[in-house]
XYZ file of C-alpha atoms in Angstrom:
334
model
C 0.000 0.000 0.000
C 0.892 3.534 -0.792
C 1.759 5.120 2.640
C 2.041 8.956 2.763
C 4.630 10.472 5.441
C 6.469 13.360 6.263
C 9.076 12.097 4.323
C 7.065 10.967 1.117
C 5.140 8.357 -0.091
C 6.710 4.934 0.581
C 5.305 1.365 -0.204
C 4.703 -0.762 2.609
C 3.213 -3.629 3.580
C 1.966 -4.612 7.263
C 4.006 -7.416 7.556
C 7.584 -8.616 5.894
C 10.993 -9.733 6.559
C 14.351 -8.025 6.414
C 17.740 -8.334 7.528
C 16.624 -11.087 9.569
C 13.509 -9.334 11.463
C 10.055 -9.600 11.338
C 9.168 -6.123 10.348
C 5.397 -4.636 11.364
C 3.916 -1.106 11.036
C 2.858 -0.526 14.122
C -1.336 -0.193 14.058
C -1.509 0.771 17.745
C 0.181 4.279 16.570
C -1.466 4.881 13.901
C -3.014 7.186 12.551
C -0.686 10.074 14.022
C 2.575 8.450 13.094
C 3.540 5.944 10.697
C 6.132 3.474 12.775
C 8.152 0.262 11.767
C 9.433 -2.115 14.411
C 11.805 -5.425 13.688
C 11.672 -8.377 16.062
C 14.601 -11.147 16.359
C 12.640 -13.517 18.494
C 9.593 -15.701 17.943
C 8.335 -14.943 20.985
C 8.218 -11.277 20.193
C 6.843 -11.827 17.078
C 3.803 -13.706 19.334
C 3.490 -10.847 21.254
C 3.114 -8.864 18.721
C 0.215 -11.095 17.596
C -1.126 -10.622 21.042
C -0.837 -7.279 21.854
C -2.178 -6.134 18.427
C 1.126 -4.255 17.166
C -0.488 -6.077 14.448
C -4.248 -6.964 13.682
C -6.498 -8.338 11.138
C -6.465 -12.231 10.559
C -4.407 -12.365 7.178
C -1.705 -10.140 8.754
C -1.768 -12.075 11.764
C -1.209 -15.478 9.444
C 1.649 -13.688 7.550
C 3.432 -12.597 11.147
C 2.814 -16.028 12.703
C 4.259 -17.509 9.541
C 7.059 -14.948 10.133
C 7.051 -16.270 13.327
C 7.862 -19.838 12.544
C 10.649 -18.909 10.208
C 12.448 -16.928 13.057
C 11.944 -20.410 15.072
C 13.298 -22.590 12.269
C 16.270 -19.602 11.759
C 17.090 -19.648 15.846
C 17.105 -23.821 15.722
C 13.799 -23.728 18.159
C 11.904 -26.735 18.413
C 8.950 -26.641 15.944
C 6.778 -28.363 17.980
C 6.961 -25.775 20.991
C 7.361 -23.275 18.697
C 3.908 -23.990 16.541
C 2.614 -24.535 20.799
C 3.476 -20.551 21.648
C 2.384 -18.869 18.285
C -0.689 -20.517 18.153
C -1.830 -19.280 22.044
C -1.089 -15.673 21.095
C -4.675 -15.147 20.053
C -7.784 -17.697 19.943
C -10.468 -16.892 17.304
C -8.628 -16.157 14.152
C -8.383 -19.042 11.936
C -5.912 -17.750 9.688
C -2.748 -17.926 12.541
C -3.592 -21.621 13.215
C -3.942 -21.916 9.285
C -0.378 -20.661 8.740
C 1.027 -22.418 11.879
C -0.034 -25.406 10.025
C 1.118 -24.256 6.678
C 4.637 -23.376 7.676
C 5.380 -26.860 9.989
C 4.449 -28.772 7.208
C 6.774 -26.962 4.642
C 9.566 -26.599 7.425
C 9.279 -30.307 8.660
C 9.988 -30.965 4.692
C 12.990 -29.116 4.441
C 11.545 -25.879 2.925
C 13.871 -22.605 3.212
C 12.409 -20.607 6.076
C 12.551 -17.152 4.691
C 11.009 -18.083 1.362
C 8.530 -20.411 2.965
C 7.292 -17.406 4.836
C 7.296 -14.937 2.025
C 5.768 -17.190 -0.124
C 2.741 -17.305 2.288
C 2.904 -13.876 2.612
C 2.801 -13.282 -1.094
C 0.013 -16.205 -1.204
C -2.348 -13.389 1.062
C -1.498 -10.364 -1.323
C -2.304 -12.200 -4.683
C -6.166 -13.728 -3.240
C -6.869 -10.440 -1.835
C -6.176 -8.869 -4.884
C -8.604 -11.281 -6.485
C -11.082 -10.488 -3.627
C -11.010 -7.038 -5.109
C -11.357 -8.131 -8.579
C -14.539 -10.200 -7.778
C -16.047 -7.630 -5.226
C -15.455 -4.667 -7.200
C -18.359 -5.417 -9.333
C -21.045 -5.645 -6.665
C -19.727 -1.650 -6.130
C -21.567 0.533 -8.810
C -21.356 4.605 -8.782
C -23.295 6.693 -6.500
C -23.443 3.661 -3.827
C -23.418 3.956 -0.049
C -21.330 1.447 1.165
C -20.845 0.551 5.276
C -18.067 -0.947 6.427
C -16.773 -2.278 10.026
C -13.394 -2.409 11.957
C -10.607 -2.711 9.924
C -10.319 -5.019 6.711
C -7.770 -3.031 4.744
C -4.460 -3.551 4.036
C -2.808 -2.926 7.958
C -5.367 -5.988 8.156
C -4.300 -8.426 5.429
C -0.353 -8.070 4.918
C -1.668 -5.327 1.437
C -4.737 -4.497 -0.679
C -7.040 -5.520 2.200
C -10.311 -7.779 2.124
C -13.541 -5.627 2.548
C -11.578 -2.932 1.488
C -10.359 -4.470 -1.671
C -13.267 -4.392 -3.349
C -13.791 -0.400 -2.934
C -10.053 -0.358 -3.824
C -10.314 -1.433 -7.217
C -13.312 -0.020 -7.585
C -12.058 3.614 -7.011
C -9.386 2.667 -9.238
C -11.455 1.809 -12.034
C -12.977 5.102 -11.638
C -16.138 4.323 -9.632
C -17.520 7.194 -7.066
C -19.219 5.952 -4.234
C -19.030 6.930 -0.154
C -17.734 4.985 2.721
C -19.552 4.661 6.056
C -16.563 3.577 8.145
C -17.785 2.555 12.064
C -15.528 3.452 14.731
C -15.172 0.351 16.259
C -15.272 0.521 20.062
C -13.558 0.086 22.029
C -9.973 -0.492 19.932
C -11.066 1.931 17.474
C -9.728 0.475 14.176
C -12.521 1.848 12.231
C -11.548 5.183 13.122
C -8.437 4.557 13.248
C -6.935 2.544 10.532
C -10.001 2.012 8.332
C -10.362 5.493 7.707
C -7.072 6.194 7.989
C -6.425 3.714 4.901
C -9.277 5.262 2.950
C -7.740 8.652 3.387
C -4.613 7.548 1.718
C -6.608 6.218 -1.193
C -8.602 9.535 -1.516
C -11.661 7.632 -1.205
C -14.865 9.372 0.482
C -15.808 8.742 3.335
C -16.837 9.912 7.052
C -16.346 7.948 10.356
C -19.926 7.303 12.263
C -20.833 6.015 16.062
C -21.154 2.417 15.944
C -24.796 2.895 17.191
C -25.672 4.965 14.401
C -25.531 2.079 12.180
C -29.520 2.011 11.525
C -29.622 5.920 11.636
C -28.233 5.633 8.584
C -28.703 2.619 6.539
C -32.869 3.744 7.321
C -31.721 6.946 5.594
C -29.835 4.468 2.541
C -27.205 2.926 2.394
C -26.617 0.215 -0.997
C -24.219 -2.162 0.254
C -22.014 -3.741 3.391
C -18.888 -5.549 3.182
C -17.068 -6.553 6.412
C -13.932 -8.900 7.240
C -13.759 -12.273 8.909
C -11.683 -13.832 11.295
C -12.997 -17.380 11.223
C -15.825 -18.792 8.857
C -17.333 -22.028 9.963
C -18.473 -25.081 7.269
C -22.156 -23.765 7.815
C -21.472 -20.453 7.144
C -21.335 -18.671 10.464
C -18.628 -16.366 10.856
C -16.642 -14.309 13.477
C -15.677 -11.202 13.180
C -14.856 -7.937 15.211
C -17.706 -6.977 18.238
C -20.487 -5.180 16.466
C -20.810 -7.487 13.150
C -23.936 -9.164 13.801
C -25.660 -6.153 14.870
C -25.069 -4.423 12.062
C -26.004 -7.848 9.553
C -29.211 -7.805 11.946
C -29.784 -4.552 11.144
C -29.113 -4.885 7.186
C -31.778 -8.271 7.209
C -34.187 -5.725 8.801
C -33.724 -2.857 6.122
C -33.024 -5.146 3.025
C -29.116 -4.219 2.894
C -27.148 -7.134 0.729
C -24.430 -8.159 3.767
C -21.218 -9.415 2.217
C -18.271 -10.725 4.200
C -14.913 -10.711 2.216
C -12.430 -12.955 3.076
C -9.643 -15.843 1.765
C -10.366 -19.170 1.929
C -7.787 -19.587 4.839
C -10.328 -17.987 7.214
C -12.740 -20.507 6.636
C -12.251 -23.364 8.999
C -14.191 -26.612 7.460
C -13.804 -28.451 10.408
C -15.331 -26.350 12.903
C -19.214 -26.540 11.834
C -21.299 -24.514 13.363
C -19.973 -20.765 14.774
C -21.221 -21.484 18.133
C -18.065 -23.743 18.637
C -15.915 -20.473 18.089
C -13.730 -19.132 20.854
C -14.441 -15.780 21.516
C -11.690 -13.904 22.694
C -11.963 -11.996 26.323
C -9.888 -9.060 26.279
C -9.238 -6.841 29.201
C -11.677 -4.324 30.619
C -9.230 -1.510 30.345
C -9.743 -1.500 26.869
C -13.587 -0.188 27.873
C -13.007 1.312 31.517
C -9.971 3.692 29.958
C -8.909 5.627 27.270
C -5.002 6.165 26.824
C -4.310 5.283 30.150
C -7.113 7.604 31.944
C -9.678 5.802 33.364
C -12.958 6.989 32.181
C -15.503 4.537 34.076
C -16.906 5.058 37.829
C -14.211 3.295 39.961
C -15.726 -0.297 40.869
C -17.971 -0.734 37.672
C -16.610 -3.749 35.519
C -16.741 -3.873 31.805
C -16.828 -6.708 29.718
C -15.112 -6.806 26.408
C -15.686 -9.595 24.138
C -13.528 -9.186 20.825
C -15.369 -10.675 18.614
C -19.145 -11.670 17.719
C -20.464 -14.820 15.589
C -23.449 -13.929 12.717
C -25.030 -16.779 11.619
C -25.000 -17.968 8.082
C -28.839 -16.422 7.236
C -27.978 -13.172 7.779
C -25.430 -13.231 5.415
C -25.569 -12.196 0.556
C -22.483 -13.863 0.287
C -18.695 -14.552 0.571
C -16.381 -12.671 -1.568
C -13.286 -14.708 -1.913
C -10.220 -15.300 -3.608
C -12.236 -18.300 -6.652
C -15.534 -15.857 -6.716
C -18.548 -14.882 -4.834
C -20.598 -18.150 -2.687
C -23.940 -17.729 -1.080
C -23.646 -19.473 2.163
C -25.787 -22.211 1.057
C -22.685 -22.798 -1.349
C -19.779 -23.318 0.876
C -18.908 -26.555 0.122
C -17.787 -24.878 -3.540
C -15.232 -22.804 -1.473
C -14.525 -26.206 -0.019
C -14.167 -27.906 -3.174
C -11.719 -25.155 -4.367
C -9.427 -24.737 -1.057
């Protein structure tokens, strides 16, 4: 992606390897400042993961594949190595999918650093297809709503629900971007529109609870991410999702969820079986380190929420859009 800085505009992506780092932009800085930072260690590279230095389930499969090449590199067991990665975060298929990936080229002899690049370069090339295939669902004039972050920060480059609006803009298309903010992380505010702002694509940042204020008053089309897409359909994604696909069933709104076929995981059936994430309260009870909440009220902060398969038009992926009634074609295809 095209980054602009007080330096100029440099091409970066959210997650690569040089001079024997894992390199990241840094998401929890943006949007004020555009910062890289390296890590030499595996076990920095899961805490990374963790601590969402980096975010979005593609980019978290590129750094845990990152991840297992610094292993192989350091002479770590792969075994304990795979263990550690894969407890840095629970609900995103893609890091257990490129866990996976990576043992099973490593245990074969494969060269670490092009093992990992290769995956890495595997996520670029179906997200650009997502955005071939999605880009014609986006005509000119729409109103299209978005949620969290699905961009590039979130998928290594090009993004998934962003792809489509991507190459859309790029084929000259003029539309407007409802970007929710995302509470309580922020990464619609922060990153999504940050990331449409670089592309010069419209848009405006809204309350997450003004989601129905404004699809009542029109809006054409949604397309969100997905961290993990079960066999039947149901799918996890960032806290908020299913209201807002509830909320599109109720006002007719096609609901599209944009993702590569290493999200979907076709042995988990049902979303219910999906571990949703706990993170800590201080994410809700503060705000950059002031707390904002009465002292002694608790918050709970669930990461993620599961839509089922019903409330979703269909699954933009890298071999074309499925209805969910037609998953076992994305099966077929994996």
């Amino acid at each position: 992606m095209k980054v602009r800085t007080e330096g100029g505009t440099r091409d970066l992506r959210a997650v690569w390897f040089d001079s024997w780092k894992v390199m990241m932009i840094d998401q929890r800085e943006l949007p004020h400042k555009v910062v890289t930072v390296g890590f030499d260690n595996y076990l920095d590279v899961a805490e990374a993961i963790r601590n969402m230095t980096t975010r979005g389930a593609p980019s978290i499969g590129a750094a845990a594949a990152y991840g297992m090449c610094l292993a192989s590199l350091s002479g770590i067991d792969l075994d304990l190595a795979a263990k550690n990665i894969k407890a840095a975060r629970p609900t995103a298929n893609d890091l257990f999918f490129a866990v996976d990936h990576m043992y099973a080229l490593l245990r074969n002899g494969s060269d670490p650093v092009k093992a990992a690049d290769g995956y890495a370069d595997m996520i670029v090339e179906k997200c650009t297809k997502i955005g071939e295939h999605g880009s014609k669902l986006i005509r000119d004039g729409m109103k299209v709503m978005t949620h969290c972050n699905a961009g590039a920060l979130a998928t290594v480059d090009v993004g998934t629900a962003l792809a489509p609006m991507r190459r859309a803009w790029a084929e000259g298309k003029r539309f407007f971007v409802y970007a929710s903010e995302t509470r309580p992380r922020l990464q619609g505010m922060q990153l999504t529109a940050w990331e449409l702002g670089q592309e010069g694509i419209n848009h405006a940042i809204i309350p997450d609870g003004a989601s129905a204020y404004y699809m009542e008053k029109g809006v054409d089309l949604i397309i969100t991410g997905a961290d993990r897409i079960t066999a039947n359909g149901d799918f996890a994604n960032k806290i908020g999702t299913f209201d807002k696909a509830v909320l599109a069933k109720h006002f007719g709104i096609p609901f599209y969820v944009a993702a590569p076929v290493s999200t979907f995981d076709f042995d988990m059936k049902v979303g219910s079986a999906i571990e949703i994430e706990q993170r800590s309260e201080k994410e809700v009870t503060e705000m950059c380190g002031t707390r904002i909440a009465p002292v002694g009220s608790r918050a709970f902060n669930p990461a993620f929420d599961v839509t089922p398969a019903e409330l979703v038009t269909g699954f933009i992926t890298e071999n074309g859009i499925f209805g969910p009634t037609d998953i076992k074609k994305v099966m077929d295809d994996e």
